[in-house]
Short mmCIF file of C-alpha atoms in Angstrom, two decimals:
data_model
loop_
_atom_site.label_atom_id
_atom_site.label_comp_id
_atom_site.label_asym_id
_atom_site.label_seq_id
_atom_site.Cartn_x
_atom_site.Cartn_y
_atom_site.Cartn_z
CA UNK A 116 -40.20 74.19 -15.79
CA UNK A 117 -43.29 76.32 -14.78
CA UNK A 118 -45.90 73.02 -15.36
CA UNK A 119 -43.13 71.42 -12.61
CA UNK A 120 -43.31 73.99 -10.19
CA UNK A 121 -47.18 74.56 -10.51
CA UNK A 122 -47.76 71.56 -9.59
CA UNK A 123 -49.56 71.07 -6.24
CA UNK A 124 -47.09 69.95 -3.41
CA UNK A 125 -49.42 66.78 -3.13
CA UNK A 126 -49.26 65.85 -6.32
CA UNK A 127 -45.73 66.30 -6.49
CA UNK A 128 -44.72 63.72 -2.99
CA UNK A 129 -47.95 60.92 -4.36
CA UNK A 130 -45.59 60.98 -8.09
CA UNK A 131 -41.61 60.79 -6.21
CA UNK A 132 -43.38 57.95 -4.27
CA UNK A 133 -45.46 56.01 -7.79
CA UNK A 134 -42.08 56.85 -8.65
CA UNK A 135 -39.45 55.05 -6.54
CA UNK A 136 -42.51 51.88 -6.28
CA UNK A 137 -42.44 51.10 -9.70
CA UNK A 138 -38.18 51.28 -8.82
CA UNK A 139 -38.21 48.95 -6.18
CA UNK A 140 -40.84 46.63 -7.62
CA UNK A 141 -38.43 46.50 -10.82
CA UNK A 142 -35.26 45.97 -9.06
CA UNK A 143 -36.71 42.85 -6.75
CA UNK A 144 -37.85 41.31 -9.93
CA UNK A 145 -34.31 41.21 -11.40
CA UNK A 146 -32.81 39.46 -7.65
CA UNK A 147 -35.25 37.52 -6.74
CA UNK A 148 -34.89 34.55 -8.67
CA UNK A 149 -31.06 33.80 -7.66
CA UNK A 150 -31.95 35.83 -3.83
CA UNK A 151 -34.72 32.73 -4.13
CA UNK A 152 -31.34 30.37 -4.52
CA UNK A 153 -29.94 30.26 -1.81
CA UNK A 154 -32.53 31.33 1.46
CA UNK A 155 -31.63 27.75 3.07
CA UNK A 156 -33.68 27.14 6.16
CA UNK A 157 -33.06 24.38 9.15
CA UNK A 158 -32.58 22.99 11.68
CA UNK A 159 -29.16 21.89 9.48
CA UNK A 160 -29.17 22.27 6.48
CA UNK A 161 -27.27 19.42 3.70
CA UNK A 162 -27.50 20.86 0.60
CA UNK A 163 -30.56 18.34 -0.30
CA UNK A 164 -32.90 16.14 1.31
CA UNK A 165 -30.82 14.12 2.28
CA UNK A 166 -27.89 15.90 1.21
CA UNK A 167 -24.31 14.10 0.58
CA UNK A 168 -21.86 13.57 3.90
CA UNK A 169 -20.33 16.95 3.99
CA UNK A 170 -16.35 17.22 4.57
CA UNK A 171 -15.02 16.53 8.08
CA UNK A 172 -16.79 18.82 9.81
CA UNK A 173 -14.05 20.49 11.63
CA UNK A 174 -12.39 21.71 8.36
CA UNK A 175 -15.15 22.14 6.51
CA UNK A 176 -18.05 24.81 6.33
CA UNK A 177 -18.48 27.52 9.49
CA UNK A 178 -21.98 26.28 12.08
CA UNK A 179 -24.04 24.24 10.89
CA UNK A 180 -27.33 26.91 9.56
CA UNK A 181 -29.54 27.79 13.04
CA UNK A 182 -32.69 25.37 14.02
CA UNK A 183 -34.05 27.78 14.61
CA UNK A 184 -36.94 26.72 11.44
CA UNK A 185 -40.27 28.38 11.17
CA UNK A 186 -43.15 27.03 8.73
CA UNK A 187 -43.33 28.45 5.43
CA UNK A 188 -46.72 29.91 4.65
CA UNK A 189 -49.08 26.95 4.55
CA UNK A 190 -52.10 28.11 2.19
CA UNK A 191 -53.35 30.66 -0.83
CA UNK A 192 -55.80 31.91 1.92
CA UNK A 193 -52.76 32.37 4.09
CA UNK A 194 -50.69 34.52 1.35
CA UNK A 195 -54.04 36.64 -0.11
CA UNK A 196 -54.66 38.08 2.76
CA UNK A 197 -51.45 39.57 3.48
CA UNK A 198 -52.13 41.35 -0.09
CA UNK A 199 -52.75 45.31 0.10
CA UNK A 200 -56.50 46.67 -0.73
CA UNK A 201 -57.84 48.07 -3.42
CA UNK A 202 -55.46 50.31 -5.92
CA UNK A 203 -52.37 48.87 -4.79
CA UNK A 204 -50.57 45.99 -6.21
CA UNK A 205 -52.12 42.52 -6.42
CA UNK A 206 -50.21 38.84 -6.48
CA UNK A 207 -51.14 37.11 -9.15
CA UNK A 208 -52.87 34.19 -8.41
CA UNK A 209 -52.23 32.21 -11.31
CA UNK A 210 -54.59 30.34 -14.02
CA UNK A 211 -56.98 28.14 -12.71
CA UNK A 212 -55.58 24.96 -11.10
CA UNK A 213 -51.76 26.33 -10.98
CA UNK A 214 -50.19 25.61 -8.20
CA UNK A 215 -49.51 28.50 -5.65
CA UNK A 216 -46.32 28.42 -4.28
CA UNK A 217 -46.46 31.13 -0.92
CA UNK A 218 -43.01 33.32 -0.37
CA UNK A 219 -40.04 32.32 2.00
CA UNK A 220 -40.22 32.86 5.25
CA UNK A 221 -37.32 34.30 6.26
CA UNK A 222 -34.60 33.04 8.41
CA UNK A 223 -34.13 33.23 12.49
CA UNK A 224 -30.35 35.39 12.46
CA UNK A 225 -28.08 33.25 14.86
CA UNK A 226 -27.32 30.34 15.38
CA UNK A 227 -28.61 28.46 19.05
CA UNK A 228 -30.01 24.80 19.83
CA UNK A 229 -32.58 24.82 21.86
CA UNK A 230 -34.08 22.24 24.32
CA UNK A 231 -36.86 21.02 21.81
CA UNK A 232 -33.51 20.20 19.21
CA UNK A 233 -31.01 18.37 22.52
CA UNK A 234 -34.57 16.10 23.65
CA UNK A 235 -34.47 14.56 20.20
CA UNK A 236 -32.65 11.41 21.43
CA UNK A 237 -30.10 10.25 24.62
CA UNK A 238 -27.23 9.19 25.08
CA UNK A 239 -26.03 6.25 25.85
CA UNK A 240 -22.43 4.42 26.64
CA UNK A 241 -20.91 0.92 25.07
CA UNK A 242 -17.61 -0.20 25.20
CA UNK A 243 -15.68 2.61 25.42
CA UNK A 244 -18.05 5.07 22.87
CA UNK A 245 -20.21 7.35 23.30
CA UNK A 246 -23.48 6.25 21.21
CA UNK A 247 -26.83 7.98 20.11
CA UNK A 248 -29.80 6.40 19.76
CA UNK A 249 -31.23 6.51 16.71
CA UNK A 250 -34.57 9.16 16.20
CA UNK A 251 -36.15 10.61 13.90
CA UNK A 252 -34.91 13.50 11.72
CA UNK A 253 -36.43 15.85 9.18
CA UNK A 254 -33.75 17.70 6.32
CA UNK A 255 -35.37 21.02 5.12
CA UNK A 256 -34.37 22.62 1.81
CA UNK A 257 -36.59 25.88 -0.27
CA UNK A 258 -36.12 24.94 -3.96
CA UNK A 259 -31.87 25.40 -5.74
CA UNK A 260 -32.17 27.65 -8.29
CA UNK A 261 -30.74 24.20 -11.36
CA UNK A 262 -34.31 21.90 -9.32
CA UNK A 263 -36.29 24.89 -10.35
CA UNK A 264 -38.69 23.42 -14.23
CA UNK A 265 -38.31 20.19 -12.80
CA UNK A 266 -39.37 16.89 -11.19
CA UNK A 267 -39.44 16.04 -8.01
CA UNK A 268 -38.01 12.39 -9.77
CA UNK A 269 -35.67 13.90 -11.83
CA UNK A 270 -33.98 15.96 -8.98
CA UNK A 271 -33.75 11.93 -6.27
CA UNK A 272 -32.23 10.53 -9.57
CA UNK A 273 -29.41 13.17 -10.36
CA UNK A 274 -28.78 15.32 -7.13
CA UNK A 275 -30.15 12.40 -4.29
CA UNK A 276 -28.60 8.74 -5.28
CA UNK A 277 -28.08 7.10 -1.69
CA UNK A 278 -31.09 5.93 -1.59
CA UNK A 279 -32.79 3.57 -4.49
CA UNK A 280 -35.14 5.28 -6.76
CA UNK A 281 -38.12 2.77 -4.98
CA UNK A 282 -37.45 4.16 -2.12
CA UNK A 283 -38.07 8.35 -2.75
CA UNK A 284 -41.71 6.45 -4.16
CA UNK A 285 -41.77 3.91 -0.84
CA UNK A 286 -41.16 7.25 1.33
CA UNK A 287 -44.15 9.38 -0.50
CA UNK A 288 -46.75 6.67 0.32
CA UNK A 289 -45.06 6.62 4.08
CA UNK A 290 -45.78 10.03 3.81
CA UNK A 291 -42.80 11.10 4.89
CA UNK A 292 -42.11 13.30 2.31
CA UNK A 293 -43.47 16.84 1.92
CA UNK A 294 -43.69 20.35 -0.71
CA UNK A 295 -44.45 23.18 1.61
CA UNK A 296 -45.90 21.00 4.23
CA UNK A 297 -48.54 19.63 2.33
CA UNK A 298 -47.82 15.80 1.83
CA UNK A 299 -46.09 14.45 -1.61
CA UNK A 300 -48.34 12.58 -3.56
CA UNK A 301 -46.85 12.14 -6.53
CA UNK A 302 -42.74 12.37 -7.41
CA UNK A 303 -43.81 13.70 -10.92
CA UNK A 304 -44.21 16.79 -9.96
CA UNK A 305 -42.21 20.16 -10.85
CA UNK A 306 -40.68 21.91 -8.60
CA UNK A 307 -40.89 25.71 -8.63
CA UNK A 308 -39.03 28.82 -7.64
CA UNK A 309 -39.53 29.44 -3.51
CA UNK A 310 -40.71 25.51 -3.40
CA UNK A 311 -40.57 24.55 0.73
CA UNK A 312 -39.51 20.33 0.83
CA UNK A 313 -38.94 18.81 3.67
CA UNK A 314 -38.00 15.24 4.24
CA UNK A 315 -38.02 13.18 7.75
CA UNK A 316 -35.87 10.62 7.68
CA UNK A 317 -34.92 8.26 9.84
CA UNK A 318 -31.17 9.13 11.68
CA UNK A 319 -28.16 6.75 12.41
CA UNK A 320 -25.01 8.96 13.80
CA UNK A 321 -21.52 7.46 13.90
CA UNK A 322 -20.14 6.53 17.79
CA UNK A 323 -17.23 8.75 19.14
CA UNK A 324 -14.86 8.65 21.43
CA UNK A 325 -17.05 7.88 25.58
CA UNK A 326 -14.79 10.25 26.64
CA UNK A 327 -15.91 13.08 28.74
CA UNK A 328 -15.57 17.84 26.97
CA UNK A 329 -13.73 18.95 29.74
CA UNK A 330 -14.02 22.38 30.58
CA UNK A 331 -11.42 24.10 31.61
CA UNK A 332 -12.46 27.54 31.81
CA UNK A 333 -16.02 29.82 31.61
CA UNK A 334 -16.54 33.15 32.29
CA UNK A 335 -18.77 35.48 30.86
CA UNK A 336 -17.26 35.74 27.91
CA UNK A 337 -16.17 32.37 26.64
CA UNK A 338 -16.26 28.77 27.49
CA UNK A 339 -13.08 26.97 26.62
CA UNK A 340 -13.37 22.73 26.64
CA UNK A 341 -10.57 19.94 26.18
CA UNK A 342 -12.24 18.16 23.07
CA UNK A 343 -11.94 14.71 22.65
CA UNK A 344 -10.61 13.72 19.39
CA UNK A 345 -13.48 12.19 16.91
CA UNK A 346 -15.92 14.25 18.50
CA UNK A 347 -17.01 17.13 15.92
CA UNK A 348 -17.22 20.79 16.81
CA UNK A 349 -20.77 21.20 15.16
CA UNK A 350 -22.98 19.22 13.80
CA UNK A 351 -21.98 18.23 10.29
CA UNK A 352 -22.40 15.76 7.67
CA UNK A 353 -24.22 12.56 9.98
CA UNK A 354 -23.82 13.80 13.21
CA UNK A 355 -25.48 16.16 15.52
CA UNK A 356 -25.87 14.98 18.68
CA UNK A 357 -23.04 13.09 19.03
CA UNK A 358 -21.01 17.07 19.02
CA UNK A 359 -19.32 19.11 21.28
CA UNK A 360 -22.18 21.65 20.24
CA UNK A 361 -24.78 19.37 21.39
CA UNK A 362 -22.57 17.96 24.68
CA UNK A 363 -22.19 20.87 26.14
CA UNK A 364 -26.56 22.05 25.01
CA UNK A 365 -27.41 18.60 27.37
CA UNK A 366 -24.88 16.95 29.16
CA UNK A 367 -23.42 21.18 30.68
CA UNK A 368 -26.59 23.25 30.53
CA UNK A 369 -24.25 25.69 27.60
CA UNK A 370 -26.16 26.76 25.44
CA UNK A 371 -25.83 29.46 22.10
CA UNK A 372 -22.55 29.13 21.82
CA UNK A 373 -20.35 30.40 18.79
CA UNK A 374 -17.52 28.65 18.02
CA UNK A 375 -14.63 31.01 17.84
CA UNK A 376 -12.13 28.42 15.30
CA UNK A 377 -11.84 25.36 14.38
CA UNK A 378 -11.01 21.56 14.79
CA UNK A 379 -10.93 18.62 12.76
CA UNK A 380 -12.71 16.41 13.62
CA UNK A 381 -9.99 14.03 14.83
CA UNK A 382 -7.55 17.13 16.37
CA UNK A 383 -7.91 17.12 20.33
CA UNK A 384 -7.45 19.91 22.88
CA UNK A 385 -8.28 23.66 23.07
CA UNK A 386 -11.53 24.53 22.43
CA UNK A 387 -13.24 28.28 22.46
CA UNK A 388 -16.30 29.16 22.71
CA UNK A 389 -17.94 33.03 22.28
CA UNK A 390 -21.43 33.35 24.59
CA UNK A 391 -22.31 35.84 23.00
CA UNK A 392 -22.33 37.68 18.97
CA UNK A 393 -20.36 40.39 20.38
CA UNK A 394 -17.48 38.90 21.65
CA UNK A 395 -17.50 36.54 18.61
CA UNK A 396 -17.06 39.12 16.25
CA UNK A 397 -14.14 41.27 18.79
CA UNK A 398 -11.97 37.49 18.94
CA UNK A 399 -12.49 36.82 15.43
CA UNK A 400 -11.38 40.82 14.89
CA UNK A 401 -8.31 39.39 16.80
CA UNK A 402 -7.75 36.72 14.16
CA UNK A 403 -7.91 38.69 11.11
CA UNK A 404 -5.22 40.70 12.31
CA UNK A 405 -3.67 37.86 13.33
CA UNK A 406 -2.51 39.11 16.84
CA UNK A 407 -3.40 35.21 18.12
CA UNK A 408 -0.73 32.23 18.91
CA UNK A 409 -2.47 28.62 18.38
CA UNK A 410 -0.20 25.34 19.64
CA UNK A 411 -0.07 21.89 19.01
CA UNK A 412 2.17 19.17 20.14
CA UNK A 413 1.74 15.48 18.12
CA UNK A 414 3.52 12.28 17.49
CA UNK A 415 5.05 11.49 14.00
CA UNK A 416 7.27 8.87 12.38
CA UNK A 417 10.58 8.77 12.61
CA UNK A 418 13.63 10.48 14.12
CA UNK A 419 12.20 14.62 12.98
CA UNK A 420 15.32 17.05 13.02
CA UNK A 421 17.03 18.02 16.37
CA UNK A 422 16.15 22.79 14.62
CA UNK A 423 13.40 24.30 14.30
CA UNK A 424 11.77 23.43 11.28
CA UNK A 425 9.88 25.94 9.05
CA UNK A 426 7.76 25.23 5.62
CA UNK A 427 5.83 27.61 3.73
CA UNK A 428 4.41 25.48 0.72
CA UNK A 429 1.68 26.05 -0.03
CA UNK A 430 -1.36 23.99 -0.28
CA UNK A 431 -4.64 23.64 -2.52
CA UNK A 432 -7.75 21.21 -1.16
CA UNK A 433 -7.86 17.97 -3.85
CA UNK A 434 -11.65 17.40 -2.51
CA UNK A 435 -14.34 19.53 -0.57
CA UNK A 436 -16.35 16.15 -0.24
CA UNK A 437 -14.13 13.51 0.75
CA UNK A 438 -11.76 16.28 2.35
CA UNK A 439 -8.23 15.77 1.19
CA UNK A 440 -5.35 18.63 0.79
CA UNK A 441 -1.90 18.74 0.01
CA UNK A 442 1.03 21.14 -1.05
CA UNK A 443 1.33 22.39 -4.49
CA UNK A 444 2.19 25.35 -6.16
CA UNK A 445 -1.28 26.35 -7.30
CA UNK A 446 -2.00 25.92 -3.26
CA UNK A 447 -3.00 29.01 -1.13
CA UNK A 448 0.04 30.11 1.17
CA UNK A 449 0.35 29.32 4.73
CA UNK A 450 3.75 28.34 7.48
CA UNK A 451 4.10 26.34 9.68
CA UNK A 452 6.83 26.54 11.91
CA UNK A 453 8.11 22.40 14.15
CA UNK A 454 9.97 22.04 16.73
CA UNK A 455 10.95 18.19 17.93
CA UNK A 456 10.86 17.83 22.13
CA UNK A 457 11.31 14.63 21.93
CA UNK A 458 12.78 11.31 20.51
CA UNK A 459 12.05 7.37 21.70
CA UNK A 460 13.67 5.98 19.14
CA UNK A 461 10.71 5.01 16.70
CA UNK A 462 8.54 8.19 16.63
CA UNK A 463 9.14 11.77 18.16
CA UNK A 464 7.30 14.89 19.32
CA UNK A 465 6.68 17.35 17.85
CA UNK A 466 6.00 20.93 18.43
CA UNK A 467 4.04 22.76 15.46
CA UNK A 468 3.04 26.40 15.96
CA UNK A 469 0.60 27.75 12.84
CA UNK A 470 1.10 30.78 11.23
CA UNK A 471 -1.98 30.70 8.99
CA UNK A 472 -4.63 28.65 8.66
CA UNK A 473 -5.75 26.19 6.71
CA UNK A 474 -7.87 23.53 6.38
CA UNK A 475 -5.29 20.19 7.39
CA UNK A 476 -2.52 22.55 6.95
CA UNK A 477 -0.21 20.86 9.66
CA UNK A 478 -0.43 17.39 8.82
CA UNK A 479 -0.01 18.16 4.79
CA UNK A 480 3.04 20.24 6.34
CA UNK A 481 4.30 17.67 8.07
CA UNK A 482 3.92 14.61 5.17
CA UNK A 483 5.00 16.92 3.01
CA UNK A 484 8.29 16.53 5.41
CA UNK A 485 8.55 13.11 5.85
CA UNK A 486 6.79 12.81 8.89
CA UNK A 487 3.45 12.47 8.78
CA UNK A 488 1.86 11.65 12.37
CA UNK A 489 2.07 8.29 13.54
CA UNK A 490 -1.41 7.32 12.85
CA UNK A 491 -3.27 9.64 10.28
CA UNK A 492 -5.73 7.61 8.51
CA UNK A 493 -5.42 10.11 5.56
CA UNK A 494 -2.20 11.83 5.85
CA UNK A 495 -0.20 8.91 6.43
CA UNK A 496 -1.73 6.09 3.97
CA UNK A 497 -0.09 4.10 1.21
CA UNK A 498 -2.55 5.46 -1.48
CA UNK A 499 -0.20 8.73 -1.29
CA UNK A 500 2.32 5.64 -3.51
CA UNK A 501 5.19 5.14 -1.75
CA UNK A 502 6.92 7.97 -0.37
CA UNK A 503 3.51 8.83 1.22
CA UNK A 504 4.17 12.43 -0.57
CA UNK A 505 7.35 12.78 0.73
CA UNK A 506 8.30 16.51 -0.42
CA UNK A 507 5.07 16.60 -2.87
CA UNK A 508 6.03 13.30 -4.76
CA UNK A 509 2.31 11.89 -5.30
CA UNK A 510 2.64 9.20 -8.42
CA UNK A 511 -1.40 9.59 -9.16
CA UNK A 512 -3.68 12.09 -10.86
CA UNK A 513 -6.23 13.75 -7.81
CA UNK A 514 -8.63 11.07 -9.22
CA UNK A 515 -6.47 7.80 -8.23
CA UNK A 516 -5.68 9.63 -5.44
CA UNK A 517 -9.33 9.59 -3.92
CA UNK A 518 -10.33 6.48 -5.20
CA UNK A 519 -7.07 4.25 -3.89
CA UNK A 520 -8.41 7.04 -0.02
CA UNK A 521 -11.76 6.11 -0.27
CA UNK A 522 -11.01 2.53 -2.12
CA UNK A 523 -8.72 2.24 1.22
CA UNK A 524 -10.94 3.41 4.26
CA UNK A 525 -14.31 1.66 2.50
CA UNK A 526 -12.52 -2.18 3.02
CA UNK A 527 -11.32 -1.06 7.10
CA UNK A 528 -15.36 -0.47 7.40
CA UNK A 529 -13.66 3.36 7.98
CA UNK A 530 -15.48 6.37 6.17
CA UNK A 531 -16.92 7.74 8.26
CA UNK A 532 -13.28 9.26 8.73
CA UNK A 533 -13.14 11.03 5.30
CA UNK A 534 -16.69 11.47 5.64
CA UNK A 535 -18.38 9.68 3.49
CA UNK A 536 -21.53 6.77 3.24
CA UNK A 537 -21.94 4.12 1.73
CA UNK A 538 -24.33 6.22 -0.97
CA UNK A 539 -21.97 8.54 -1.23
CA UNK A 540 -20.03 6.18 -3.07
CA UNK A 541 -22.88 5.72 -6.24
CA UNK A 542 -21.78 9.10 -7.23
CA UNK A 543 -19.06 8.42 -9.31
CA UNK A 544 -16.52 8.80 -6.69
CA UNK A 545 -15.29 5.41 -7.35
CA UNK A 546 -16.58 1.87 -8.51
CA UNK A 547 -18.26 0.37 -4.77
CA UNK A 548 -17.18 -3.51 -5.13
CA UNK A 549 -18.68 -4.38 -1.91
CA UNK A 550 -23.02 -5.48 -1.47
CA UNK A 551 -25.25 -2.94 -0.64
CA UNK A 552 -28.21 -2.99 1.83
CA UNK A 553 -30.45 -1.59 -1.44
CA UNK A 554 -34.07 -4.05 -1.19
CA UNK A 555 -35.57 -4.48 -4.31
CA UNK A 556 -38.85 -2.83 -4.78
CA UNK A 557 -41.88 -5.50 -3.37
CA UNK A 558 -40.05 -5.37 -0.88
CA UNK A 559 -40.05 -1.15 -0.67
CA UNK A 560 -43.76 -1.17 -0.73
CA UNK A 561 -44.03 -3.72 1.63
CA UNK A 562 -42.10 -1.39 4.38
CA UNK A 563 -43.84 1.75 3.16
CA UNK A 564 -46.89 -0.19 3.72
CA UNK A 565 -45.24 -1.01 7.62
CA UNK A 566 -44.37 2.24 8.09
CA UNK A 567 -47.98 4.50 7.00
CA UNK A 568 -48.91 1.86 10.08
CA UNK A 569 -46.14 2.99 11.92
CA UNK A 570 -47.03 6.71 11.71
CA UNK A 571 -50.67 6.45 12.11
CA UNK A 572 -49.86 4.49 15.37
CA UNK A 573 -47.19 7.60 17.05
CA UNK A 574 -50.07 9.95 15.84
CA UNK A 575 -52.78 8.96 17.80
CA UNK A 576 -50.52 8.66 20.96
CA UNK A 577 -47.45 11.12 20.96
CA UNK A 578 -47.73 11.85 24.78
CA UNK A 579 -46.25 7.63 25.18
CA UNK A 580 -44.91 6.60 23.41
CA UNK A 581 -43.79 2.96 25.91
CA UNK A 582 -47.00 2.45 27.03
CA UNK A 583 -49.19 1.87 23.08
CA UNK A 584 -45.30 -0.16 22.41
CA UNK A 585 -46.35 -2.23 25.34
CA UNK A 586 -49.90 -2.32 23.99
CA UNK A 587 -48.88 -3.80 20.47
CA UNK A 588 -47.37 -7.51 23.05
CA UNK A 589 -44.68 -6.97 19.48
CA UNK A 590 -41.08 -6.30 20.47
CA UNK A 591 -40.57 -4.95 16.80
CA UNK A 592 -43.46 -2.64 16.60
CA UNK A 593 -42.22 -1.65 20.00
CA UNK A 594 -38.85 -1.38 18.46
CA UNK A 595 -39.99 1.27 16.01
CA UNK A 596 -42.21 2.47 18.28
CA UNK A 597 -39.67 3.36 20.38
CA UNK A 598 -37.71 5.08 16.87
CA UNK A 599 -34.75 2.67 17.39
CA UNK A 600 -35.43 0.68 14.62
CA UNK A 601 -37.61 2.12 11.40
CA UNK A 602 -39.46 -0.57 8.26
CA UNK A 603 -37.95 1.83 5.45
CA UNK A 604 -34.86 2.33 6.70
CA UNK A 605 -31.28 1.02 4.94
CA UNK A 606 -29.11 1.87 8.36
CA UNK A 607 -31.48 -0.04 10.42
CA UNK A 608 -30.52 -3.32 8.47
CA UNK A 609 -26.23 -3.31 8.58
CA UNK A 610 -24.39 -4.44 10.82
CA UNK A 611 -21.69 -2.56 11.57
CA UNK A 612 -18.56 -3.31 14.12
CA UNK A 613 -17.61 -0.33 16.36
CA UNK A 614 -13.98 1.02 15.71
CA UNK A 615 -12.08 0.10 18.90
CA UNK A 616 -11.49 3.69 20.82
CA UNK A 617 -8.31 3.94 20.50
CA UNK A 618 -8.35 3.90 16.38
CA UNK A 619 -10.46 7.51 16.70
CA UNK A 620 -8.05 9.14 18.42
CA UNK A 621 -5.44 10.79 16.40
CA UNK A 622 -1.77 12.28 18.28
CA UNK A 623 -2.93 15.91 16.96
CA UNK A 624 -3.59 17.89 20.72
CA UNK A 625 -4.33 21.86 20.30
CA UNK A 626 -2.24 22.71 23.71
CA UNK A 627 -2.14 26.56 23.53
CA UNK A 628 -4.31 29.01 22.42
CA UNK A 629 -3.20 32.32 23.72
CA UNK A 630 -4.64 35.66 22.36
CA UNK A 631 -3.81 39.73 23.83
CA UNK A 632 -5.68 39.26 27.04
CA UNK A 633 -6.41 36.06 27.46
CA UNK A 634 -4.53 32.30 27.06
CA UNK A 635 -5.26 28.40 27.87
CA UNK A 636 -4.20 25.15 27.99
CA UNK A 637 -5.07 21.62 27.84
CA UNK A 638 -3.49 18.82 29.79
CA UNK A 639 -0.33 17.04 27.52
CA UNK A 640 -1.78 14.10 26.45
CA UNK A 641 -0.74 10.49 27.78
CA UNK A 642 1.13 9.91 24.12
CA UNK A 643 2.63 12.90 24.05
CA UNK A 644 5.22 11.99 27.48
CA UNK A 645 8.98 10.84 26.99
CA UNK A 646 7.51 6.78 28.80
CA UNK A 647 4.97 6.35 25.70
CA UNK A 648 5.94 3.22 24.00
CA UNK A 649 3.92 2.29 20.43
CA UNK A 650 1.85 -1.23 21.59
#
């Protein structure tokens, strides 16, 4: 005690700060691994370089990761420049020849898209559909913890099987893959913690309805729109520009919006966005406190009971990837109140009041009651068996149900309904009998050479692609330069039949959204009118 009291004050302060620094260093070293595993950045982080399609956009995760991407630190000199001077803790350089990984950059807070994102491509309208011109896009992600110590070849062969390995080898030769912003030269490179990966792909988006996104109301706090069926709320899976967020930004100059609630991609109706984070938090508090009321209308099979029906069956998610749920005692509790509005002799229009907000809640409860939505592509499917899930009777295992659902939509070329693409089928979900579009290694090598030439051409005159296209004197090359086609893209070689506009509509509509100090309505859709008849 006497020794402590006799120490000079500056010395004690120095010891105090030294101990705090030592504690912080040890704590950070313990936390660094798991924290780095969770750090991902990008316009959309699709769980990897070319991620599998996500669950239905509007029933899946909230917004995709924000687009404010800052590139990772480039060189070792940049990293070492930030090292404190003599007497401070120095950064380890590593052994001779060891690859140095720069530290992760901080992720910009918030979810917003700017003009540079909206300018990636453009829309065109054809056959009642809104289409997106193919474009180049960078998928970005930090190395996942489970990848550390494995080669890129191993990661591609085990987790990203949407393309054959020959494709990724060709992508390397074409300069499409980057590690810490340096071109990958060999797929055998072993990944380290905090490695930053970038994969440039030629992106195709599925078409959606050409119906406009109409603004129902707008003030300094919120924007309220009437969402058409088939358009996801936010970027997810294969959708980016064909989403409500991007359409509002590109066509209505409404940017930096915060979605306040979700609608399934096939559901239409009232959709609210906050203009600021503060308004978003305030309304989300109202959601948590059950102060908001939602009212939907739908058209279901058969004669729905005239009396009010309340369904309290718990709902379990069968597959997040496919986006399928069912009634199950192990599921989460939920409650929906139904009231019939009309019956035309074949189908009924029903008002729905969901008192909870589970994924596909209205659709699953109506299936359980034996009155599925008339044209529901998932819950009114033969894949559920002869009773189609009525009373929770499903004579199949979950694996058999998923297999049959995917097979049915694959046959009808409607995998987009399940937010899947052909590449996802190689993951063991089902055994695909449909011919694939994969090319042999020799063909991909030729295409890699063509892709390298195209990339070099783009680097020469990036400001005037049209002039360069005309200078080639070759129509096929002009298409490549204009980003319409790409020699490495399997999607470019597929001939897909466009869906009919009526096939993109499901008879479920968000009619009203009410809070303590607001109430918004959407017009009743044509299929919900009393005199409507099935074709």
